[in-house]
PDB file of C-alpha atoms in Angstrom:
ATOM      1  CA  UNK A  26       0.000   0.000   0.000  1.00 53.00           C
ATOM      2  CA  UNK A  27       1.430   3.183  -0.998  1.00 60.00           C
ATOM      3  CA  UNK A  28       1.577   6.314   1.262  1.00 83.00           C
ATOM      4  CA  UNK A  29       0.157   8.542  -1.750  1.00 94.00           C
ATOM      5  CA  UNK A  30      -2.961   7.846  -2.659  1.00 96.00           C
ATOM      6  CA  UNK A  31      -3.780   8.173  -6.594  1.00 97.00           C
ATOM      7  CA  UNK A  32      -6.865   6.298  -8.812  1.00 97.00           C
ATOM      8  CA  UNK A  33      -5.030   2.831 -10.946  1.00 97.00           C
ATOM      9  CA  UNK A  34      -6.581   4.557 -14.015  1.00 97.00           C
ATOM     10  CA  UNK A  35      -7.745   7.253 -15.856  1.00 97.00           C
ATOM     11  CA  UNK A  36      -8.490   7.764 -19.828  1.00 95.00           C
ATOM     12  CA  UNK A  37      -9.761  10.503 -22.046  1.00 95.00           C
ATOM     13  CA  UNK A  38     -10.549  11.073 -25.476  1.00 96.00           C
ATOM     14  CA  UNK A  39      -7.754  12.374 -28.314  1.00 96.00           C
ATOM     15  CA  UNK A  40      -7.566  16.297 -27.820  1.00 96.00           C
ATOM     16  CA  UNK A  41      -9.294  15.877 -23.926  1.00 97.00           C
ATOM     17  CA  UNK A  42      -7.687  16.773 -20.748  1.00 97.00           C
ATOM     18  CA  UNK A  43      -7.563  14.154 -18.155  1.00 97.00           C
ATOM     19  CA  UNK A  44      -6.815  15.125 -14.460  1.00 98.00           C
ATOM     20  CA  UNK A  45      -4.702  12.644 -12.052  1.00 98.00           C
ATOM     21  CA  UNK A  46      -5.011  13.205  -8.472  1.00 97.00           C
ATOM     22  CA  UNK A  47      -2.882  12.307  -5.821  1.00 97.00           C
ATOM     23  CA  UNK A  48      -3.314  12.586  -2.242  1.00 96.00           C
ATOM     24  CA  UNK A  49      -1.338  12.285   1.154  1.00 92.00           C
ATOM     25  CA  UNK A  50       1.316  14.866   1.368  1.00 87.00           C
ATOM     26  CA  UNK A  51       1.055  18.618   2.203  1.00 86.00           C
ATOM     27  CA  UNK A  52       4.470  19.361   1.342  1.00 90.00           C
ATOM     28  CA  UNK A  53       5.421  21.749  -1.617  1.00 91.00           C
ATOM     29  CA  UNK A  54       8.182  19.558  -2.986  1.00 94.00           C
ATOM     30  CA  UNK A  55       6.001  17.180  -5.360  1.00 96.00           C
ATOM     31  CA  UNK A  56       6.731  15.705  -8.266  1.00 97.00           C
ATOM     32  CA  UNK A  57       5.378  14.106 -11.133  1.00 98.00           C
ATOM     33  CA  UNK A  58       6.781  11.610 -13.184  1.00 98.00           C
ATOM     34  CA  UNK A  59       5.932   9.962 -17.079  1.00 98.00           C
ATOM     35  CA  UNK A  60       7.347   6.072 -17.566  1.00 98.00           C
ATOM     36  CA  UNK A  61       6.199   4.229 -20.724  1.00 98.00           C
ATOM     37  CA  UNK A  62       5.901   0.173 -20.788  1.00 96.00           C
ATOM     38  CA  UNK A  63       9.830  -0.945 -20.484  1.00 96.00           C
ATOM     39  CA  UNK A  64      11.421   2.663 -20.121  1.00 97.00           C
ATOM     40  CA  UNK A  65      12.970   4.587 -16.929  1.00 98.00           C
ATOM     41  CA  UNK A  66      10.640   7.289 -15.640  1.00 98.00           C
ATOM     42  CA  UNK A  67      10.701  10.831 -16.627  1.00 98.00           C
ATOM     43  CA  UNK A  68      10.144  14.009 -14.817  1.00 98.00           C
ATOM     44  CA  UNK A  69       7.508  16.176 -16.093  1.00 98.00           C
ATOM     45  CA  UNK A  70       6.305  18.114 -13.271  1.00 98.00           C
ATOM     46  CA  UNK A  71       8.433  19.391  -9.377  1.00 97.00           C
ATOM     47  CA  UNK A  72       7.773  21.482  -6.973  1.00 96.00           C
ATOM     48  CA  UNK A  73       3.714  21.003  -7.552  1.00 96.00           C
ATOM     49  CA  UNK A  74       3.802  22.743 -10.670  1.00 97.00           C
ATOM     50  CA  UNK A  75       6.923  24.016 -12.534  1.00 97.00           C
ATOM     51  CA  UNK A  76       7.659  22.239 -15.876  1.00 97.00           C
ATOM     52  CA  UNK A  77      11.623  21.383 -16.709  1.00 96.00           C
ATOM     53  CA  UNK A  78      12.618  22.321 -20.117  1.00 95.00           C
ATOM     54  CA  UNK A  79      11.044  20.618 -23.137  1.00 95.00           C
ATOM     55  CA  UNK A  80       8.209  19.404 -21.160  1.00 97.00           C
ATOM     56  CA  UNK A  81       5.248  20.317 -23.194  1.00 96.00           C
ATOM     57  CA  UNK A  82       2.809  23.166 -21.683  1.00 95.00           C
ATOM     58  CA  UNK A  83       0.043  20.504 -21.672  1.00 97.00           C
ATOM     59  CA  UNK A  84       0.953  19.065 -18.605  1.00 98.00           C
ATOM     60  CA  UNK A  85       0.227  21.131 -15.293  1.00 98.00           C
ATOM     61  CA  UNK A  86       0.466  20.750 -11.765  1.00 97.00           C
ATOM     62  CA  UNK A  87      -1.538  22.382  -8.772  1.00 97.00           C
ATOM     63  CA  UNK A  88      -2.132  21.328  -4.865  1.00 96.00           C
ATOM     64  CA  UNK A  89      -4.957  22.395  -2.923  1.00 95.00           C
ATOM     65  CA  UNK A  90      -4.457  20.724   0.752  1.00 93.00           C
ATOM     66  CA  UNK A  91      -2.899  17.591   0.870  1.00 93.00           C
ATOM     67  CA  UNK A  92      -3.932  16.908  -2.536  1.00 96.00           C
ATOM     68  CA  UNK A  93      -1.894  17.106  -5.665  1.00 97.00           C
ATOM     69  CA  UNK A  94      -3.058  16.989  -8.771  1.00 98.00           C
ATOM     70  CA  UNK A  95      -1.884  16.857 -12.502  1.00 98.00           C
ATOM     71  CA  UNK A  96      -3.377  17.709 -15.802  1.00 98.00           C
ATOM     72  CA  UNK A  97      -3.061  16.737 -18.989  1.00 97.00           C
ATOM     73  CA  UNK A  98      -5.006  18.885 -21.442  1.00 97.00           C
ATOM     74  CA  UNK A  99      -5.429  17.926 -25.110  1.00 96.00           C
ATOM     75  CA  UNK A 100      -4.052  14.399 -24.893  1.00 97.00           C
ATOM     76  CA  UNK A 101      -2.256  13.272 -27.224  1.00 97.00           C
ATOM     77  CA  UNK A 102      -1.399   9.194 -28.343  1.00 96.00           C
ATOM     78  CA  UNK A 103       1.657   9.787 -26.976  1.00 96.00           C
ATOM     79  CA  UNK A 104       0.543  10.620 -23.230  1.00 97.00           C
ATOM     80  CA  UNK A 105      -0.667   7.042 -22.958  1.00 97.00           C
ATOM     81  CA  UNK A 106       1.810   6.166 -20.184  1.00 98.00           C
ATOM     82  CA  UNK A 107       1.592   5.076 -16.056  1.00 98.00           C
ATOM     83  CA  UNK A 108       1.984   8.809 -14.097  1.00 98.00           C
ATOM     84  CA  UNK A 109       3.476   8.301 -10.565  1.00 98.00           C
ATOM     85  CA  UNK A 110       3.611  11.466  -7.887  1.00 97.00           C
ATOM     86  CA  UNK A 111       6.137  11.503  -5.498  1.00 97.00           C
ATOM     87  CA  UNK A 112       6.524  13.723  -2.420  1.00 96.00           C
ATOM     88  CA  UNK A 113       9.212  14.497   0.000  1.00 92.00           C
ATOM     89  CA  UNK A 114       8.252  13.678   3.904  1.00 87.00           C
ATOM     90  CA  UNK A 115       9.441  14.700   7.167  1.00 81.00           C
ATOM     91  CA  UNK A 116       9.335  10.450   8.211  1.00 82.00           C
ATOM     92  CA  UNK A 117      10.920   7.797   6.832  1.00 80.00           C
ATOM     93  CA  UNK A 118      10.952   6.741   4.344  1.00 87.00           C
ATOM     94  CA  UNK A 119      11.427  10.500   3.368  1.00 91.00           C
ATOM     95  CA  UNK A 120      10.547  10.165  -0.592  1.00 95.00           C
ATOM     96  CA  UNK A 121       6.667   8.787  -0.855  1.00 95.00           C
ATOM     97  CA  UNK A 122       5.636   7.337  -4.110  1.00 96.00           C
ATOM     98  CA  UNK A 123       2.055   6.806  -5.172  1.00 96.00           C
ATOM     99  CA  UNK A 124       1.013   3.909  -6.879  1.00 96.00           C
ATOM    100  CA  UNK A 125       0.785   4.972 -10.409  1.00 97.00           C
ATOM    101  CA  UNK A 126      -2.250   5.981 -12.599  1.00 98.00           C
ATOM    102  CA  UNK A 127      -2.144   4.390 -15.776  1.00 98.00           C
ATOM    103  CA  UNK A 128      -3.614   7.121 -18.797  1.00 98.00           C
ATOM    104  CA  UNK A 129      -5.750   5.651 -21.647  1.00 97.00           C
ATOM    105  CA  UNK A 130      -6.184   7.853 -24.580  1.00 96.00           C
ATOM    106  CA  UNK A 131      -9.519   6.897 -26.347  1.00 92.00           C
TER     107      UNK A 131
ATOM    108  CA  UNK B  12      24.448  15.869 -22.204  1.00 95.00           C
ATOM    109  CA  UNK B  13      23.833  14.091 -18.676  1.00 97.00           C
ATOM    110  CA  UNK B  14      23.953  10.660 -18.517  1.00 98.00           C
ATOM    111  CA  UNK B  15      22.860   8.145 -16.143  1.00 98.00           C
ATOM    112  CA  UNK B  16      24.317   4.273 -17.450  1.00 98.00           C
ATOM    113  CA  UNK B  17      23.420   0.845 -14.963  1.00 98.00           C
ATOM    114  CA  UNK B  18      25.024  -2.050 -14.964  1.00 98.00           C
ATOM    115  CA  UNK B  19      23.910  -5.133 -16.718  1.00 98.00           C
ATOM    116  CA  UNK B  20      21.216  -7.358 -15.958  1.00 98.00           C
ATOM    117  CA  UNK B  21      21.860 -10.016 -12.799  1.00 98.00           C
ATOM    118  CA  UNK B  22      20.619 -13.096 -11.866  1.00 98.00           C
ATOM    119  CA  UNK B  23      20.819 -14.105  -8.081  1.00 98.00           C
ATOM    120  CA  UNK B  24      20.228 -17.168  -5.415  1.00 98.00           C
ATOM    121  CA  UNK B  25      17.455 -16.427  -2.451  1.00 98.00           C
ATOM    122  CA  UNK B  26      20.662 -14.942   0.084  1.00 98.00           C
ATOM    123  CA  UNK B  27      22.980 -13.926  -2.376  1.00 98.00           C
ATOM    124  CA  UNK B  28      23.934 -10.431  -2.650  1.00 98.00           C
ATOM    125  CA  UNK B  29      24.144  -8.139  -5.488  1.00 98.00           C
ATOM    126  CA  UNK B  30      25.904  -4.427  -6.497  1.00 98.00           C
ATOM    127  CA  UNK B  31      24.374  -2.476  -9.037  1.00 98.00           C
ATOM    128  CA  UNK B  32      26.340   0.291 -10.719  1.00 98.00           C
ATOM    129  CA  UNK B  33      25.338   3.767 -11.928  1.00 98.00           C
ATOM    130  CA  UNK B  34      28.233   5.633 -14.188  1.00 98.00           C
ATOM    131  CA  UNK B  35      27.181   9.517 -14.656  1.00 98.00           C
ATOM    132  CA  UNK B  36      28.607  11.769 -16.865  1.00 98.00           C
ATOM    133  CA  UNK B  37      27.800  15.462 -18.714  1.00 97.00           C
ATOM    134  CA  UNK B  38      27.530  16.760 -15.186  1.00 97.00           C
ATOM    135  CA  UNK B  39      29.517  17.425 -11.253  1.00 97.00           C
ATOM    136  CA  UNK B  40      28.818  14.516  -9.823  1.00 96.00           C
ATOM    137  CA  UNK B  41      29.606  15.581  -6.260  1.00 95.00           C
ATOM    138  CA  UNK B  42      26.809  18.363  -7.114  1.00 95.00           C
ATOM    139  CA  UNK B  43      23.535  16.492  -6.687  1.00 96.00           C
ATOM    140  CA  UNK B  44      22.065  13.470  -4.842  1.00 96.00           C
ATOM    141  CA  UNK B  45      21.734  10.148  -6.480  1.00 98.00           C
ATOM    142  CA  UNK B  46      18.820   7.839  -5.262  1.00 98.00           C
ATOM    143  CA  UNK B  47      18.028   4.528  -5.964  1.00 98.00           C
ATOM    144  CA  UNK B  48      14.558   3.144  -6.825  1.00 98.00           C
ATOM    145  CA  UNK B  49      13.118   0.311  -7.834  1.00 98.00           C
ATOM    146  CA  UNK B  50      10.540  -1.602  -9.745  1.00 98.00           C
ATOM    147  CA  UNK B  51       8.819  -4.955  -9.195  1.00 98.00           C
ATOM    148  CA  UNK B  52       7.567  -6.507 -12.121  1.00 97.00           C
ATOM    149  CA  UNK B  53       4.031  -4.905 -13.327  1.00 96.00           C
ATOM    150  CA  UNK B  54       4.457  -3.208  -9.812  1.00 97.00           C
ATOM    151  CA  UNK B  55       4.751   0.747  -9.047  1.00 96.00           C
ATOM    152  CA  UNK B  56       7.703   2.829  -7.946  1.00 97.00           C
ATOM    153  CA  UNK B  57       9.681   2.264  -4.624  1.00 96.00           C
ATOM    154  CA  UNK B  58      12.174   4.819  -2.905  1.00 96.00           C
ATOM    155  CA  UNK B  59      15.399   2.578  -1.500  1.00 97.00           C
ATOM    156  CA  UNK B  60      17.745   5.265  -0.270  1.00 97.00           C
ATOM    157  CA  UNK B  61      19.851   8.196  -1.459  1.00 96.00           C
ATOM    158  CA  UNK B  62      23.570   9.155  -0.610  1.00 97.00           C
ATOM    159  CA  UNK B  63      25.233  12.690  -0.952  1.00 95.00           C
ATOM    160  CA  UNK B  64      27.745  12.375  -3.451  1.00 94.00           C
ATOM    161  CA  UNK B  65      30.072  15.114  -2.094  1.00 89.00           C
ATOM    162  CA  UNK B  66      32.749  14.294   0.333  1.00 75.00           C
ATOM    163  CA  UNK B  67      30.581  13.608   3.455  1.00 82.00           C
ATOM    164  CA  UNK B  68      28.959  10.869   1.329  1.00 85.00           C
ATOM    165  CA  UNK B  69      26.287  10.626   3.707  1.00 93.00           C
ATOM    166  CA  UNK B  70      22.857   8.363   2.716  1.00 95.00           C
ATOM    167  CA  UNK B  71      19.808   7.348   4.056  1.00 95.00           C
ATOM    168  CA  UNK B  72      17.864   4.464   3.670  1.00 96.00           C
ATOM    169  CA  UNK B  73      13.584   3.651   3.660  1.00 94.00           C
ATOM    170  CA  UNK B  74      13.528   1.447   7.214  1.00 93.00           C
ATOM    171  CA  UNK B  75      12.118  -1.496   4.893  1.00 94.00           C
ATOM    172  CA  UNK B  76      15.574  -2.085   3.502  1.00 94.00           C
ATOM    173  CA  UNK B  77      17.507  -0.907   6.960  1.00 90.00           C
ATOM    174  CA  UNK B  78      20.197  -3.317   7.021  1.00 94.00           C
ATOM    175  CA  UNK B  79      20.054  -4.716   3.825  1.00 98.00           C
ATOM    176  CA  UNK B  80      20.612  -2.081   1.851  1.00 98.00           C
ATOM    177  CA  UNK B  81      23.821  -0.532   1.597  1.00 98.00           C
ATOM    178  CA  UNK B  82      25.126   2.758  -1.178  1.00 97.00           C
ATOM    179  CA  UNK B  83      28.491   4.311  -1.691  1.00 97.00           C
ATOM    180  CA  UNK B  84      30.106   6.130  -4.548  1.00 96.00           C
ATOM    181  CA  UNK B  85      33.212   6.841  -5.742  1.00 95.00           C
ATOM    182  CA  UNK B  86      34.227  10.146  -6.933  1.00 94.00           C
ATOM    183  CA  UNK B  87      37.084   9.674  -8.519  1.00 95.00           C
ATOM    184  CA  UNK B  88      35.175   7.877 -11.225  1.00 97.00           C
ATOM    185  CA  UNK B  89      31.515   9.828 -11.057  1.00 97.00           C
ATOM    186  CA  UNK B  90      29.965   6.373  -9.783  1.00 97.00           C
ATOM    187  CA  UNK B  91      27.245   5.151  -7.197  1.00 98.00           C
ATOM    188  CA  UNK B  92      26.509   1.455  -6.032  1.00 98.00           C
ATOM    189  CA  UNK B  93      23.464   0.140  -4.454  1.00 98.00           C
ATOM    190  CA  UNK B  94      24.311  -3.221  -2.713  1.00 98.00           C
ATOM    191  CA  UNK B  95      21.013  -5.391  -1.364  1.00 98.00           C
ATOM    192  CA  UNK B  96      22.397  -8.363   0.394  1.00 98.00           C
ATOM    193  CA  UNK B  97      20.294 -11.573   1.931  1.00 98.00           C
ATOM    194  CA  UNK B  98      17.906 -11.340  -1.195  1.00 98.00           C
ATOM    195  CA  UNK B  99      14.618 -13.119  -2.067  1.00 98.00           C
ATOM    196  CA  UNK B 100      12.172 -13.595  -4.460  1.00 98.00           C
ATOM    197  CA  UNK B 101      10.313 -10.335  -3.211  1.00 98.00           C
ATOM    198  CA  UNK B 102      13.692  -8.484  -4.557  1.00 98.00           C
ATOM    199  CA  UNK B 103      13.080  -9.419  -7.846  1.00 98.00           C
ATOM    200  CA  UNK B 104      12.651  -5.934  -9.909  1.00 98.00           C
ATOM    201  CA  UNK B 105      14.743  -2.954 -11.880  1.00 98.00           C
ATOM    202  CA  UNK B 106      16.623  -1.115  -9.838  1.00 98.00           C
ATOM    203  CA  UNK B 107      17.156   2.519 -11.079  1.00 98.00           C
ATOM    204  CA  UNK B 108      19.459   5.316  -9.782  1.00 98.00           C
ATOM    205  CA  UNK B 109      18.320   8.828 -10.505  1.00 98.00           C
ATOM    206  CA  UNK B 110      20.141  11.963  -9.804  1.00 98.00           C
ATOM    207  CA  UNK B 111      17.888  14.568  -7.629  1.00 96.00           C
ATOM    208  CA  UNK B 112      18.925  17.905  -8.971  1.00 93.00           C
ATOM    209  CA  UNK B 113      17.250  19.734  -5.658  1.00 92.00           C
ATOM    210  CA  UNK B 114      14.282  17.886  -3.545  1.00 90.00           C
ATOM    211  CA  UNK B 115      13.131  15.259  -5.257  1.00 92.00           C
ATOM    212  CA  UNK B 116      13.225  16.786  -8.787  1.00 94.00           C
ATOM    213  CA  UNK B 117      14.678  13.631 -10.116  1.00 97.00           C
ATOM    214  CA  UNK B 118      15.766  15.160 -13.450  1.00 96.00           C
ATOM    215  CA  UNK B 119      17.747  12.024 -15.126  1.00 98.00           C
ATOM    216  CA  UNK B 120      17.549   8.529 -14.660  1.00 98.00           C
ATOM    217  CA  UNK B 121      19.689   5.357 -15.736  1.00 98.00           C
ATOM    218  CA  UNK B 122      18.201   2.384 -18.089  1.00 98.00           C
ATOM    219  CA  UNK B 123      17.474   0.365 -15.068  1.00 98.00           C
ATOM    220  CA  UNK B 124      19.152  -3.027 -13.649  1.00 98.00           C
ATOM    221  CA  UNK B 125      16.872  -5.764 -14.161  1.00 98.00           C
ATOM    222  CA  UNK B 126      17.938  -7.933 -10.639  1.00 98.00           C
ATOM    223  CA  UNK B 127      16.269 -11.399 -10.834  1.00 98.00           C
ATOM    224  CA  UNK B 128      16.298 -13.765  -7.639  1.00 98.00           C
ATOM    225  CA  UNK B 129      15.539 -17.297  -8.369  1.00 97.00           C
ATOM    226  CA  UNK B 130      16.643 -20.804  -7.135  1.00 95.00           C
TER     227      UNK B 130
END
């Protein structure tokens, strides 16, 4: 059982947004991560809701609470991937992964 | 370009050890964090520990793998190790290291270390 909480799935039609949520952490320092079947994760979201470079603009962060949330607006075939947050906690273990939302693009 | 590259794929007995490597380049290593996770098969993400790749070389581990788990580095050549000793069936996944370019913002990864534990 992970210590962040987010939904197993989540889909959306070509050109719709889809919205992962992810919840058990307060802090500011989360973090959102892309991994396609057979490939090493990739960071597309930290710190709630800044973007590194060549991330596209389609993919936004927010918090409200203890819940994070990311956003994928017009989806795209290539978004179909398993999304993981991660958060940084005053406990140990101190990095918290959630248990991944796989993203179905209709 | 920054570059993140594992060792090869092992295969283990239950109580056998094993070291996985992670070479970086493009970048200071003694600069950032490197953490290991891993991945059991069809399984999510799992935080192991981290160290601090400048001279203190400190780490910390998640209490699961207290005593099991063990990560150094070695400067000199821009490398970190993750050693899990007494291993079992349950260990069976890909390891990755990833360096954390400032809390958490794990920024570049390696290919992974597939680690399979089998009689």
């Amino acid at each position: 059982q992970s210590a962040l909480t987010q939904p197993p799935s989540a889909s959306g039609s070509s050109g719709q947004s889809v919205t992962i949520s992810c919840t058990g952490s307060s802090s500011d320092y989360v973090s959102w991560l892309q991994q396609h079947p057979g490939k090493a994760p990739k960071l597309i979201i930290y710190e709630v809701s800044k973007r590194p470079s060549g991330v596209p603009d389609r993919f936004s962060g927010s918090k409200s609470g203890n819940t994070a949330s990311l956003t994928v607006s017009g989806l795209q075939a290539e978004d179909e991937a398993d999304y993981y947050c991660t958060s940084y906690a005053a406990s140990n273990p101190p990095v918290l992964f959630g248990g991944g939302t796989k993203v179905t693009v209709l | 370009q920054v570059q993140l590259v594992q060792s090869g794929a092992e295969v283990k007995k239950p109580g056998a050890s094993v070291k996985v490597s992670c070479k970086t380049s493009g970048y200071t290593f003694s600069a950032y964090y490197i953490h290991w996770v891993r991945q059991a098969p069809g399984q999510g993400l799992e935080w192991m520990g981290w160290i601090n790749t400048n001279s203190g070389g400190g780490t910390k581990y998640a209490q699961k793998f207290q005593g099991r788990v063990t990560v150094t580095r070695d400067t000199s050549i821009s490398t970190a190790y993750m050693e899990l000793s007494r291993l079992t069936s349950d260990d069976t996944a890909v390891y990755y290291c990833t360096r954390d370019m400032y809390m958490i913002q794990f920024d570049s990864w390696g290919q992974g270390t597939l680690v399979t534990v089998s009689s």
